[in-house]
PDB file of C-alpha atoms in Angstrom:
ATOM      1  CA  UNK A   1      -4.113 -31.018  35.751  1.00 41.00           C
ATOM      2  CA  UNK A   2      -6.774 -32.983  37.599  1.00 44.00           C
ATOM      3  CA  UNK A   3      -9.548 -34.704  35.496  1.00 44.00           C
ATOM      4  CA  UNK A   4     -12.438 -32.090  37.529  1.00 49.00           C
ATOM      5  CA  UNK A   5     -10.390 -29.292  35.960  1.00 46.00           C
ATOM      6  CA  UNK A   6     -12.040 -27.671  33.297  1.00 46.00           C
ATOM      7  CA  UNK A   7     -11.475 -28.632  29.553  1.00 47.00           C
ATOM      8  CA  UNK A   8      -9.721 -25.452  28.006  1.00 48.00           C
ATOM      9  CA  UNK A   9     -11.679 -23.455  25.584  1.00 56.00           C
ATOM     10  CA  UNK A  10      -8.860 -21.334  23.994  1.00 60.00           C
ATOM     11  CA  UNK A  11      -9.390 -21.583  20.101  1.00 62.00           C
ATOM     12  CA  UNK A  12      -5.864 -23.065  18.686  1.00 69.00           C
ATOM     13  CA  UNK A  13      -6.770 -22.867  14.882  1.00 89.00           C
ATOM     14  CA  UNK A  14      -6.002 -19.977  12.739  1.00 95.00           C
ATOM     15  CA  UNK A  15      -9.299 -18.050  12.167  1.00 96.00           C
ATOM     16  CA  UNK A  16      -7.762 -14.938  10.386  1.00 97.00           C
ATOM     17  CA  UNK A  17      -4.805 -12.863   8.766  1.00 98.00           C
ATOM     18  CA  UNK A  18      -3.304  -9.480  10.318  1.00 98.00           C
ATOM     19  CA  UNK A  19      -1.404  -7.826   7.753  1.00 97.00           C
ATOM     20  CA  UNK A  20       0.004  -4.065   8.074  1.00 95.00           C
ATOM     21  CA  UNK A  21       3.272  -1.686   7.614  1.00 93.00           C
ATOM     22  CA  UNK A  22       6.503  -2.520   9.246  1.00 91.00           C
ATOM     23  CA  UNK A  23       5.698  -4.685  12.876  1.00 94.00           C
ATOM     24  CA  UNK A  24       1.781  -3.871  12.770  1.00 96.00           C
ATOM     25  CA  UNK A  25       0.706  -7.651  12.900  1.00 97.00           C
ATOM     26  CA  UNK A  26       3.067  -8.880  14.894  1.00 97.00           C
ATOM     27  CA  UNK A  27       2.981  -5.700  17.235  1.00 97.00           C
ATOM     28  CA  UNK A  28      -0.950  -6.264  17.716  1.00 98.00           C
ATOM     29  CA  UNK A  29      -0.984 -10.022  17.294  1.00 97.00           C
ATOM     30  CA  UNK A  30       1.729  -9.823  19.960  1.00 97.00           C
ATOM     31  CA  UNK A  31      -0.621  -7.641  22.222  1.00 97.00           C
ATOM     32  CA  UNK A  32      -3.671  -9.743  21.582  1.00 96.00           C
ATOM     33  CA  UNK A  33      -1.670 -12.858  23.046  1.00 95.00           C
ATOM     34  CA  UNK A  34      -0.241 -10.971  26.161  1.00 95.00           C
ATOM     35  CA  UNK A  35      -4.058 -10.071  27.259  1.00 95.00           C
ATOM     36  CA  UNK A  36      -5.916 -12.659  26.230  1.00 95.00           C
ATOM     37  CA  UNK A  37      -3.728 -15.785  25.922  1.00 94.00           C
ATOM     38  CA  UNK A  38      -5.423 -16.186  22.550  1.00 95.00           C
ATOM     39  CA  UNK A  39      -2.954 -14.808  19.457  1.00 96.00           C
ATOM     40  CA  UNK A  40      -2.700 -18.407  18.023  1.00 96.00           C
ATOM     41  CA  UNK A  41      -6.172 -17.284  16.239  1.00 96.00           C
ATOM     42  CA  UNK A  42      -4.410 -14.427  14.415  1.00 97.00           C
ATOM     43  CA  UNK A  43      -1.609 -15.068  11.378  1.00 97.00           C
ATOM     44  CA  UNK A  44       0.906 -11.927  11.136  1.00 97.00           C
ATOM     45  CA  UNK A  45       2.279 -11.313   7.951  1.00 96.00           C
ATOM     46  CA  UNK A  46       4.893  -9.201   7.337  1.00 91.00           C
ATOM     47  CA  UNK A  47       5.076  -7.686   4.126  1.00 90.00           C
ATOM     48  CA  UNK A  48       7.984  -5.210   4.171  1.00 84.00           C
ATOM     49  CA  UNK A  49       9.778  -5.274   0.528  1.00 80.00           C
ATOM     50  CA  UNK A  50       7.332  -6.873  -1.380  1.00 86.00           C
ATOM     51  CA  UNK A  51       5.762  -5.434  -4.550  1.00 86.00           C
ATOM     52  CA  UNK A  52       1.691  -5.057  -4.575  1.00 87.00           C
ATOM     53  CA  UNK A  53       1.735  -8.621  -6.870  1.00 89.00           C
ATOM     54  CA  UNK A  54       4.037 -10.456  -4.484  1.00 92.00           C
ATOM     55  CA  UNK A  55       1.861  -9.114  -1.657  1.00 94.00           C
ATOM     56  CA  UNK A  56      -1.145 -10.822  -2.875  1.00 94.00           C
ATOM     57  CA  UNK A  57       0.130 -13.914  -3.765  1.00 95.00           C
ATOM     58  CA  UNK A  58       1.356 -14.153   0.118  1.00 96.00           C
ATOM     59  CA  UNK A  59      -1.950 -13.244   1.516  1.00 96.00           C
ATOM     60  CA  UNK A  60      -3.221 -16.017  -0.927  1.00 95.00           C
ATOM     61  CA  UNK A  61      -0.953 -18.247  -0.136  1.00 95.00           C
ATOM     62  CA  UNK A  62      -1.606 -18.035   3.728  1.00 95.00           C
ATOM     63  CA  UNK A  63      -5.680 -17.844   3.065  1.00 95.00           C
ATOM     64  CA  UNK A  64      -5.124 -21.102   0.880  1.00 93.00           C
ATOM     65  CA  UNK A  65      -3.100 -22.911   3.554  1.00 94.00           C
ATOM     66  CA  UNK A  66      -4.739 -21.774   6.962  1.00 94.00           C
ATOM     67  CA  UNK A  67      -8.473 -22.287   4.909  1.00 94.00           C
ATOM     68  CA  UNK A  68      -8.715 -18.572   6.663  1.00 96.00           C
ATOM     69  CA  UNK A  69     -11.606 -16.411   5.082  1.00 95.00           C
ATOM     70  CA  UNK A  70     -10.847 -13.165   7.069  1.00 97.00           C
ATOM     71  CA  UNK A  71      -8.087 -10.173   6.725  1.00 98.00           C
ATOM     72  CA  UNK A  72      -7.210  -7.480   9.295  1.00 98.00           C
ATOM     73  CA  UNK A  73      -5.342  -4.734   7.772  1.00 97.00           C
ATOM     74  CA  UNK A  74      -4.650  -1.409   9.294  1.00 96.00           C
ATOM     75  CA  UNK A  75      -4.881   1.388   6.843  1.00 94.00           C
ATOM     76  CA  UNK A  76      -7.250   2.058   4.014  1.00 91.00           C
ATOM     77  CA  UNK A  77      -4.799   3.221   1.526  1.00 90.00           C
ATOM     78  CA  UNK A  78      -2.371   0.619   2.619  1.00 92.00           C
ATOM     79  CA  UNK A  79      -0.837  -2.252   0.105  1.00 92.00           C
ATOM     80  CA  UNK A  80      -1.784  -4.772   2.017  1.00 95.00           C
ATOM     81  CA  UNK A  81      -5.889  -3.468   1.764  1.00 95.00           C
ATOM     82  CA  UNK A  82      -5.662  -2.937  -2.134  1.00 94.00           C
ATOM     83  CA  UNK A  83      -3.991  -6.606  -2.096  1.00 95.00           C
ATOM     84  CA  UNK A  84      -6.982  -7.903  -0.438  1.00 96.00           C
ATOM     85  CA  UNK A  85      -9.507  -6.261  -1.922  1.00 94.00           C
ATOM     86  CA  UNK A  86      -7.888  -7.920  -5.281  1.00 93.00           C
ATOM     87  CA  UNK A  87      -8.163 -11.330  -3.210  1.00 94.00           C
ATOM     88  CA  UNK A  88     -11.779 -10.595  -2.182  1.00 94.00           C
ATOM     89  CA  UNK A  89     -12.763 -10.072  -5.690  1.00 90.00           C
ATOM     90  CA  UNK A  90     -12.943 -13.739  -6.657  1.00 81.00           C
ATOM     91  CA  UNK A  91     -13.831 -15.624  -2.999  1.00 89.00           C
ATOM     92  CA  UNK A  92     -17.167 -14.686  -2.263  1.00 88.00           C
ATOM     93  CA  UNK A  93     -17.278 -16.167   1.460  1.00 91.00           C
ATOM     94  CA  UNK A  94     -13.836 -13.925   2.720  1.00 94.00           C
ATOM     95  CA  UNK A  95     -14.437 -10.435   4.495  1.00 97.00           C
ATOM     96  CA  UNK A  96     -11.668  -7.807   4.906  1.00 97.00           C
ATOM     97  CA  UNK A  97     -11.482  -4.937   7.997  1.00 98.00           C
ATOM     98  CA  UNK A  98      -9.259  -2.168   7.116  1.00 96.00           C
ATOM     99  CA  UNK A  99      -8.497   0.324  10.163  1.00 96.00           C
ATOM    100  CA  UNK A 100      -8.022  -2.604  12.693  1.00 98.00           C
ATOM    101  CA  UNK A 101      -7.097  -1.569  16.061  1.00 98.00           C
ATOM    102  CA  UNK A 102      -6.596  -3.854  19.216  1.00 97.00           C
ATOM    103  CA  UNK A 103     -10.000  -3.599  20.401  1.00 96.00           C
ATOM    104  CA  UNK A 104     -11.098  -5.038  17.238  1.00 97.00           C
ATOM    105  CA  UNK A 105      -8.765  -8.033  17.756  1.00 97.00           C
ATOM    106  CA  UNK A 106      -9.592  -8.558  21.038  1.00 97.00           C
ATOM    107  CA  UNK A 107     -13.366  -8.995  20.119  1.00 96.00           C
ATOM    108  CA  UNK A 108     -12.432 -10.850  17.449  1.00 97.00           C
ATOM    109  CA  UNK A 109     -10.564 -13.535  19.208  1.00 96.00           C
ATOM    110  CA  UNK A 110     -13.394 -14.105  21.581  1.00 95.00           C
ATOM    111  CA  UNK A 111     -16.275 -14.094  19.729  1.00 94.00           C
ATOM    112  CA  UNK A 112     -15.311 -17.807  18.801  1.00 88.00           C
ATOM    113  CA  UNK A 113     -19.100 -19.186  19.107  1.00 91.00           C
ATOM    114  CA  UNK A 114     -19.257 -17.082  15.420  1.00 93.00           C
ATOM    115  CA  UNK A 115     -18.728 -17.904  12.172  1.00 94.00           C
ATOM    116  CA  UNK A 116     -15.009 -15.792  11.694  1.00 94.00           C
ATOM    117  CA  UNK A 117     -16.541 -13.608   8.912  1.00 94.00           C
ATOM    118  CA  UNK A 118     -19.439 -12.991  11.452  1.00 95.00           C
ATOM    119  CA  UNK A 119     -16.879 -12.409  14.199  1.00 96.00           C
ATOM    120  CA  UNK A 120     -14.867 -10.122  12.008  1.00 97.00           C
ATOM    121  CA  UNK A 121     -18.164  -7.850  11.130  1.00 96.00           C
ATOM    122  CA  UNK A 122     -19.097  -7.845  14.963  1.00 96.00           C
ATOM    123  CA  UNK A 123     -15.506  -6.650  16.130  1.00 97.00           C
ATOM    124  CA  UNK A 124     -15.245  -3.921  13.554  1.00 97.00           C
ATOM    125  CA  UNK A 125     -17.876  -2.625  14.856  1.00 96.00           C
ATOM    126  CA  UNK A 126     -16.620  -2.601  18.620  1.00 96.00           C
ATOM    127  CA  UNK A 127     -13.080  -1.477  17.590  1.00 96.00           C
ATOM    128  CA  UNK A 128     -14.870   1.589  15.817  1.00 95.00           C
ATOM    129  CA  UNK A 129     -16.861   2.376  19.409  1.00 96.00           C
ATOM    130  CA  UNK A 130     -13.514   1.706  21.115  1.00 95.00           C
ATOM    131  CA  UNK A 131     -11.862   4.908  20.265  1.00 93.00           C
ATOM    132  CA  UNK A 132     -12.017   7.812  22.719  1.00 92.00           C
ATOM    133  CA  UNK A 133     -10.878  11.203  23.343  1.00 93.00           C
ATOM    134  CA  UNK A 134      -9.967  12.402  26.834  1.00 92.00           C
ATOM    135  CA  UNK A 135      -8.746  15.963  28.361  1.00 90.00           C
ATOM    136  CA  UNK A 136      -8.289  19.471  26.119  1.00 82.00           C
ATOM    137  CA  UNK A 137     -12.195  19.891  26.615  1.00 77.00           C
ATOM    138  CA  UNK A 138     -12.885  16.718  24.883  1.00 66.00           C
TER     139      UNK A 138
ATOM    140  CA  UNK B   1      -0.247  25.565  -7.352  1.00 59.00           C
ATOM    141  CA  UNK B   2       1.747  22.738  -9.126  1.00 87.00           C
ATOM    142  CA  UNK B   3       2.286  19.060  -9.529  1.00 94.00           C
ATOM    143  CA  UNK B   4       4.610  19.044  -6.141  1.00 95.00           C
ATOM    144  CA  UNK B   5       5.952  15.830  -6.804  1.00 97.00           C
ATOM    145  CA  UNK B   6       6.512  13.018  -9.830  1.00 98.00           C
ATOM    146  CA  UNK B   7       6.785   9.567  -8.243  1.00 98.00           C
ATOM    147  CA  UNK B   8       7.700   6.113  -9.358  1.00 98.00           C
ATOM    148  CA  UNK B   9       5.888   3.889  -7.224  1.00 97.00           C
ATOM    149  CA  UNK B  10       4.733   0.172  -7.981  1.00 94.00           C
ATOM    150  CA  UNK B  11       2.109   0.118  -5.488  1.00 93.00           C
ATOM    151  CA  UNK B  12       0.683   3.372  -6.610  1.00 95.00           C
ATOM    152  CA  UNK B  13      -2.011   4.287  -4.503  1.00 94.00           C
ATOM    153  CA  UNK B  14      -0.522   3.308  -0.632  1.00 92.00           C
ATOM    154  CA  UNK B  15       0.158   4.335   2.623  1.00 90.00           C
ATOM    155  CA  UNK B  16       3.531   6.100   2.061  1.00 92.00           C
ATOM    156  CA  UNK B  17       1.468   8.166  -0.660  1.00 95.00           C
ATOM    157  CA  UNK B  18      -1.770   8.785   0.475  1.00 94.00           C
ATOM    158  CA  UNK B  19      -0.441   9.799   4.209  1.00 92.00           C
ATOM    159  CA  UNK B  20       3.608   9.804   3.991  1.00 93.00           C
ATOM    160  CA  UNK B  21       3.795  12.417   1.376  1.00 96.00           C
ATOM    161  CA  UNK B  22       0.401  13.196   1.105  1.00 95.00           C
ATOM    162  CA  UNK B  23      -0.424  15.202   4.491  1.00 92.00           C
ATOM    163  CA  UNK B  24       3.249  17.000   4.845  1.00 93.00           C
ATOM    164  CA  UNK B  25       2.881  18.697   1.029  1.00 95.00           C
ATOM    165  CA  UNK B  26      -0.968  18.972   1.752  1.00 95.00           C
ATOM    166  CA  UNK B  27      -1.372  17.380  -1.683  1.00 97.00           C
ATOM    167  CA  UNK B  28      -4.995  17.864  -2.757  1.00 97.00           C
ATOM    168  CA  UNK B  29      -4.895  15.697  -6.065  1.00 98.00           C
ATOM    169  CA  UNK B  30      -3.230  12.598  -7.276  1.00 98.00           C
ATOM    170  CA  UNK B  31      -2.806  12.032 -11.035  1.00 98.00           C
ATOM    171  CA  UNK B  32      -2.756   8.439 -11.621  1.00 98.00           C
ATOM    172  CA  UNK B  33      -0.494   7.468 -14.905  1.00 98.00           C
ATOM    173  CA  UNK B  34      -0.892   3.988 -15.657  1.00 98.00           C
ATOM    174  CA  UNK B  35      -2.573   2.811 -19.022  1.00 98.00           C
ATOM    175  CA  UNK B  36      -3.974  -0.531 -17.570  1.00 96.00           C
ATOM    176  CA  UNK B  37      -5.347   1.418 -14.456  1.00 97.00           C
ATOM    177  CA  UNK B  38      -6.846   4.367 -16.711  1.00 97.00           C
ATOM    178  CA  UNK B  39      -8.881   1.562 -19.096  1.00 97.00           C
ATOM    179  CA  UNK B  40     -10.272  -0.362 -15.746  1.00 96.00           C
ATOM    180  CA  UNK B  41     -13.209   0.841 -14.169  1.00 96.00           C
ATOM    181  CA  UNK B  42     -12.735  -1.798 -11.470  1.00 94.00           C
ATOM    182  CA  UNK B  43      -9.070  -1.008 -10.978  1.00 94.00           C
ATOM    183  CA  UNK B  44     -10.060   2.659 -10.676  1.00 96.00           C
ATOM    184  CA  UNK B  45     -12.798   1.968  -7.869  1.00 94.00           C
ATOM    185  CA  UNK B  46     -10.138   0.278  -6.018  1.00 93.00           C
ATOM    186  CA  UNK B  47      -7.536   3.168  -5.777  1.00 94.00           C
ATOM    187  CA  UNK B  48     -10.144   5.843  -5.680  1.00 94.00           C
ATOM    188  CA  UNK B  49     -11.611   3.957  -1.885  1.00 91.00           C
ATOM    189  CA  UNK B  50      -7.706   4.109  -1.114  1.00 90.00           C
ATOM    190  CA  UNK B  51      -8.149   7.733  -1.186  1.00 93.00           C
ATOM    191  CA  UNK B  52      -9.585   9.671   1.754  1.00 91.00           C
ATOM    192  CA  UNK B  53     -12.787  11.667   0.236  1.00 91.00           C
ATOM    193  CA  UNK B  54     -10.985  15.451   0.266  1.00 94.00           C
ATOM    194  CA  UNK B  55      -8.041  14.014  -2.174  1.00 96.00           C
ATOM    195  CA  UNK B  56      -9.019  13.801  -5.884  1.00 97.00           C
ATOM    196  CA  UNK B  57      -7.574  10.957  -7.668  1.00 97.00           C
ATOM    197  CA  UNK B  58      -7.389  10.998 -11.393  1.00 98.00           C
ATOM    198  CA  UNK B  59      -6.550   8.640 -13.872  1.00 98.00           C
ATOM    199  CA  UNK B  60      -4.916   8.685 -17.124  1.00 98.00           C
ATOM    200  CA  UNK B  61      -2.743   6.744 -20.330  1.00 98.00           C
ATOM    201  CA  UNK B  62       0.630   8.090 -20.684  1.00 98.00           C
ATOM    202  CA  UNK B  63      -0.279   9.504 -23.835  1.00 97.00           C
ATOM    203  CA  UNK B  64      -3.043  11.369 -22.628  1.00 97.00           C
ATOM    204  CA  UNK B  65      -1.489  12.771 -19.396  1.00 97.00           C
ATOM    205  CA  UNK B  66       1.190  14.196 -21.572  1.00 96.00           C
ATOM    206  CA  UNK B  67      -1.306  16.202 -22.641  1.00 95.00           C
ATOM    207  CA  UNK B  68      -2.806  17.070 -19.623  1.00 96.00           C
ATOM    208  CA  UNK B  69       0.386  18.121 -17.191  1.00 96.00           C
ATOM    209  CA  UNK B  70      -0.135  21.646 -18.320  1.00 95.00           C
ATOM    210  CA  UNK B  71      -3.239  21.749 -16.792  1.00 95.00           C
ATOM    211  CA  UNK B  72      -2.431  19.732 -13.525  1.00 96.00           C
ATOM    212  CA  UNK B  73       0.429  22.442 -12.952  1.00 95.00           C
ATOM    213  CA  UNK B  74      -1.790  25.493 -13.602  1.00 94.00           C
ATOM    214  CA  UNK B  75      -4.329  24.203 -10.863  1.00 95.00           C
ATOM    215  CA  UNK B  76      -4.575  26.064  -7.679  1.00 95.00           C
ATOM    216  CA  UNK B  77      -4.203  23.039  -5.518  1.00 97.00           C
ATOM    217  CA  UNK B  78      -1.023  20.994  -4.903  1.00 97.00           C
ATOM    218  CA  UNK B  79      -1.003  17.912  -6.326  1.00 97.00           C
ATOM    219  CA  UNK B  80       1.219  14.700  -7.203  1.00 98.00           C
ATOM    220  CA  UNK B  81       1.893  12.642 -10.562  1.00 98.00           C
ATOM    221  CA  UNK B  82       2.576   8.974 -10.101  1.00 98.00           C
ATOM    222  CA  UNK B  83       3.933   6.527 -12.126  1.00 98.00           C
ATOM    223  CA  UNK B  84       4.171   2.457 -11.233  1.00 97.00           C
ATOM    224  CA  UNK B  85       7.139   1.977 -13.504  1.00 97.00           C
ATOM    225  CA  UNK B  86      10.173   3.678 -14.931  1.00 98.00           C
ATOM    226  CA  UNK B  87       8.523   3.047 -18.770  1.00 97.00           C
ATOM    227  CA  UNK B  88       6.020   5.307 -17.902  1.00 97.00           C
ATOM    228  CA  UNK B  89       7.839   7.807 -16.545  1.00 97.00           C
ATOM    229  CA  UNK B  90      10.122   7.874 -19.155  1.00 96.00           C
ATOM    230  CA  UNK B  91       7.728   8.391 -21.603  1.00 96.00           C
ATOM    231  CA  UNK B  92       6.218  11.518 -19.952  1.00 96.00           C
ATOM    232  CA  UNK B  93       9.641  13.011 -19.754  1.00 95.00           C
ATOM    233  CA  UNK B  94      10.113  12.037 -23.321  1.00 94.00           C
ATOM    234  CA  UNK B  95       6.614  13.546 -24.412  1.00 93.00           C
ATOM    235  CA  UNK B  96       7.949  16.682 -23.372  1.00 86.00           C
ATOM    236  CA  UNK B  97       5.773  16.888 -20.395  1.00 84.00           C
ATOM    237  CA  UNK B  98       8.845  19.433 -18.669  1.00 89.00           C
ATOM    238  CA  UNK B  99       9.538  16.710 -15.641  1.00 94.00           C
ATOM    239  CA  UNK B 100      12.439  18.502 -14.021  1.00 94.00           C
ATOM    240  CA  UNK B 101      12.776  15.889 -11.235  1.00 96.00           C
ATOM    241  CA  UNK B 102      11.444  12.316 -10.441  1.00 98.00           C
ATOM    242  CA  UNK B 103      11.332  10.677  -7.027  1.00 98.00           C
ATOM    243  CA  UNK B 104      11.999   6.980  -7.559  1.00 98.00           C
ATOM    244  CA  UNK B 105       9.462   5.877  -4.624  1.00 96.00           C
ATOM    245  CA  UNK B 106       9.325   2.104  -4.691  1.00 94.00           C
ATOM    246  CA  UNK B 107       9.977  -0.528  -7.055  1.00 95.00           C
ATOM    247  CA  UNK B 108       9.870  -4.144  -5.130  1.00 92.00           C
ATOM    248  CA  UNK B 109      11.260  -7.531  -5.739  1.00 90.00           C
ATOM    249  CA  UNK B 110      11.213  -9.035  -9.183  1.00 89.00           C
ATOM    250  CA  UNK B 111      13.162 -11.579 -10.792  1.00 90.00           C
ATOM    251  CA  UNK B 112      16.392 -10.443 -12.662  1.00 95.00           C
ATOM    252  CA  UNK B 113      16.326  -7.244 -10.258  1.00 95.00           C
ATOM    253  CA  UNK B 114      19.213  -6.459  -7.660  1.00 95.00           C
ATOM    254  CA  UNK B 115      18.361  -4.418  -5.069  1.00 94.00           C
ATOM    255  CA  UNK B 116      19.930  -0.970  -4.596  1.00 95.00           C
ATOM    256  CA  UNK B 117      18.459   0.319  -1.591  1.00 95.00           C
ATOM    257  CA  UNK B 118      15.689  -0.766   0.629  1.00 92.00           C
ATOM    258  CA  UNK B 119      12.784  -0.552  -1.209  1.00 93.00           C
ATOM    259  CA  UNK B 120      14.750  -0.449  -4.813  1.00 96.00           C
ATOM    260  CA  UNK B 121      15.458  -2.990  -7.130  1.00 95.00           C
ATOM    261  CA  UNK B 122      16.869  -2.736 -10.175  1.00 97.00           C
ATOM    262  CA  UNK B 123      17.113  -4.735 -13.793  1.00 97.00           C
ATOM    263  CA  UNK B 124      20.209  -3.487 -15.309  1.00 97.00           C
ATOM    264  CA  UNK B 125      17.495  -2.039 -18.453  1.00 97.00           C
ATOM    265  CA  UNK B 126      16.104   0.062 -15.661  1.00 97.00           C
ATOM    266  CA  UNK B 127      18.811   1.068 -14.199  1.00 97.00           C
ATOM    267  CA  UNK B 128      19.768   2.653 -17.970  1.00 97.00           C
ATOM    268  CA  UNK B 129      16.700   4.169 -17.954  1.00 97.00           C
ATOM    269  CA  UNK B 130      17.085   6.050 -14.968  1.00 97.00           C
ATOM    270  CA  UNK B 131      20.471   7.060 -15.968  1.00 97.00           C
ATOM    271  CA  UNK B 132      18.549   8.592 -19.042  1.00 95.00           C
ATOM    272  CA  UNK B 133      15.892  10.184 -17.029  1.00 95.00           C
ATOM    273  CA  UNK B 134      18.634  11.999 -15.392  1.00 95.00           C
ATOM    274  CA  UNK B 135      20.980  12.744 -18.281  1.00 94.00           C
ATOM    275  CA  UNK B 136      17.795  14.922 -19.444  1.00 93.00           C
ATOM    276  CA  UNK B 137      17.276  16.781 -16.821  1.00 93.00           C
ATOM    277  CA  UNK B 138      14.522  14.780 -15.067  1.00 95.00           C
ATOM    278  CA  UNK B 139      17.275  14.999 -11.878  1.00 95.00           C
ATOM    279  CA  UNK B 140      16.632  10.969 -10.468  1.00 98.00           C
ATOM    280  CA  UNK B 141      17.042  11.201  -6.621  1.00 97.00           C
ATOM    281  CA  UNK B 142      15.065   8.040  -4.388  1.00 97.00           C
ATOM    282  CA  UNK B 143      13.018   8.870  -1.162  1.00 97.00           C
ATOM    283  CA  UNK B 144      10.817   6.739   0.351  1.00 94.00           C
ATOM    284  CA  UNK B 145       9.449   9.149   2.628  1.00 94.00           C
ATOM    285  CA  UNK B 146       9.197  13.150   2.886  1.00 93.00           C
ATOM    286  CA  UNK B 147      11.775  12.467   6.178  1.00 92.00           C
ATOM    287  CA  UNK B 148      14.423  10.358   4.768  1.00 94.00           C
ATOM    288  CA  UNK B 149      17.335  11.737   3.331  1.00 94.00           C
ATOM    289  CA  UNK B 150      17.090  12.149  -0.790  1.00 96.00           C
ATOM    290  CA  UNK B 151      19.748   9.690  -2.467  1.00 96.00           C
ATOM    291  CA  UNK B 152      21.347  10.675  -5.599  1.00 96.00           C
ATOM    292  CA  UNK B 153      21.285   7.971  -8.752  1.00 96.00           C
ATOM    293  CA  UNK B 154      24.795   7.548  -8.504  1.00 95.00           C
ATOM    294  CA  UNK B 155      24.437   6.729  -4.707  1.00 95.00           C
ATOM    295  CA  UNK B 156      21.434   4.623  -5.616  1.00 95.00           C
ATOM    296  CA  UNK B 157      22.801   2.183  -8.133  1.00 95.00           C
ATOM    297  CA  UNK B 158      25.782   1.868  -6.125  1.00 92.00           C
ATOM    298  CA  UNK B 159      24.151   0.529  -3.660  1.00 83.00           C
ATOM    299  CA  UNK B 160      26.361   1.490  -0.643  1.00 75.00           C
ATOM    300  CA  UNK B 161      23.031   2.996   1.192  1.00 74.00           C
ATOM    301  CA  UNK B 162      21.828  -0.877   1.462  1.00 73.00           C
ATOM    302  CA  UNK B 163      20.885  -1.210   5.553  1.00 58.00           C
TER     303      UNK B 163
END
């Protein structure tokens, strides 16, 4: 690289959790990297096995080491929501999406200029506007 | 209608539930038998947003719900009983609430368990108690999913269906 080249501005640090059934996180955290180069922002955890206690105590665990205050989860009803809402209960400054799709991630990983619970709030928002329906007389 | 299906499940209200089981059977209530859960107003809030707003979730002791069964089954709608332990269960089948079958759902990871299948694991005291739901007539068969193949006790605590 030549010193006129530009600095890069690709956020390194861990600024939030994806958690989901079977490959979810590392399906979408996988995606988010391939696009935008940026997946070292998101932590996949894979949860597959683990009872609802054992399941909280790793999304603890990985808030606790990363100093992460925000969770991406994919369904409502999932274990890996109720675990987090559990989480949430006591740690005020954390914020949980549940429904995540990839163009929530995507916004996510480049609104970097925000606070991550900020960021999280603003890409839930575009990941609910992202979804579309095409053809049948839509 | 009638209670469609009676679950042991240690994450109660989840995905394979709600959805998995929950759109195939076009279950339209979920009874909810945990006595921590059913004295928790907090816990409660957190199952019932779990729940998309056309399912009813109810909540209630073991000793009440063996009351209340009869009325569950004689509902119109279809609906499912869930347990998060084999205690529980056992003690609704003992209360004489007429369980005729229980689908052992998921029961994770704990120390002194040995898994059994997939999503099974096993003390050897609950592995007796299953044996006991069975030998009552509460016919023990594990199925994570309405598409997976039902596994028998004896196939279950032998463990040979381990992946």
């Amino acid at each position: 690289m030549s010193s006129d080249a530009p600095a890069s501005t690709t956020p390194t640090t861990a600024r939030a959790i994806v958690a989901g059934h079977g490959d979810f996180a590392a399906g979408l955290v996988s995606a988010v990297d391939q696009i935008t180069g940026r997946g070292a922002q998101l932590i996949p955890v894979s949860v597959a096995k683990l009872s609802v206690e054992d399941i909280e105590a790793l999304l603890r665990s990985r808030m606790q080491e990363t100093n992460v205050r925000v969770i991406f989860t994919d369904l409502q009803a999932g274990s890996c929501t109720m675990a987090s809402r559990r989480i949430l209960r006591g740690m005020d400054d954390a914020v949980l999406i549940a429904g995540t799709n990839l163009p929530t991630l995507l916004d996510f990983v480049f609104a970097d200029s925000r606070t991550p619970p900020d960021a999280a709030r603003h890409a839930a928002e575009r990941g609910r506007a992202a979804i579309t329906v095409h053809g049948a007389g839509a | 209608m009638t209670l469609e299906l009676y679950r042991i499940d240690d994450r109660l209200i989840h995905g394979q539930v709600v959805v998995g089981w929950g759109q195939p059977l076009d279950i339209a209530f979920i009874v909810l038998v945990d006595d921590t859960v059913a004295t928790s107003d907090w816990e409660q809030e957190l199952y019932r947003m779990g729940v998309p707003p056309e399912m009813d979730l109810y909540f209630h002791t073991t000793d009440d719900a063996i009351k209340q069964i009869p009325r569950y089954r004689a509902d119109p709608r279809r609906g499912l009983l869930l347990t998060g332990d084999i205690d529980t269960m056992r003690k609704l089948v003992d209360g004489g609430a007429g369980i005729t079958s229980v689908n052992v759902g998921g029961i994770h990871f704990r120390a002194g368990r040995t898994q059994r299948l997939r999503y099974v694991f096993l003390t050897p005291d609950e592995e007796t108690a299953l044996r006991e739901l069975d030998a009552r007539g509460a016919g023990v068969t594990a199925q994570d999913v309405p598409g997976a193949r039902p596994i028998t006790l004896s196939d279950m605590l032998a463990g040979d269906e381990l992946e």
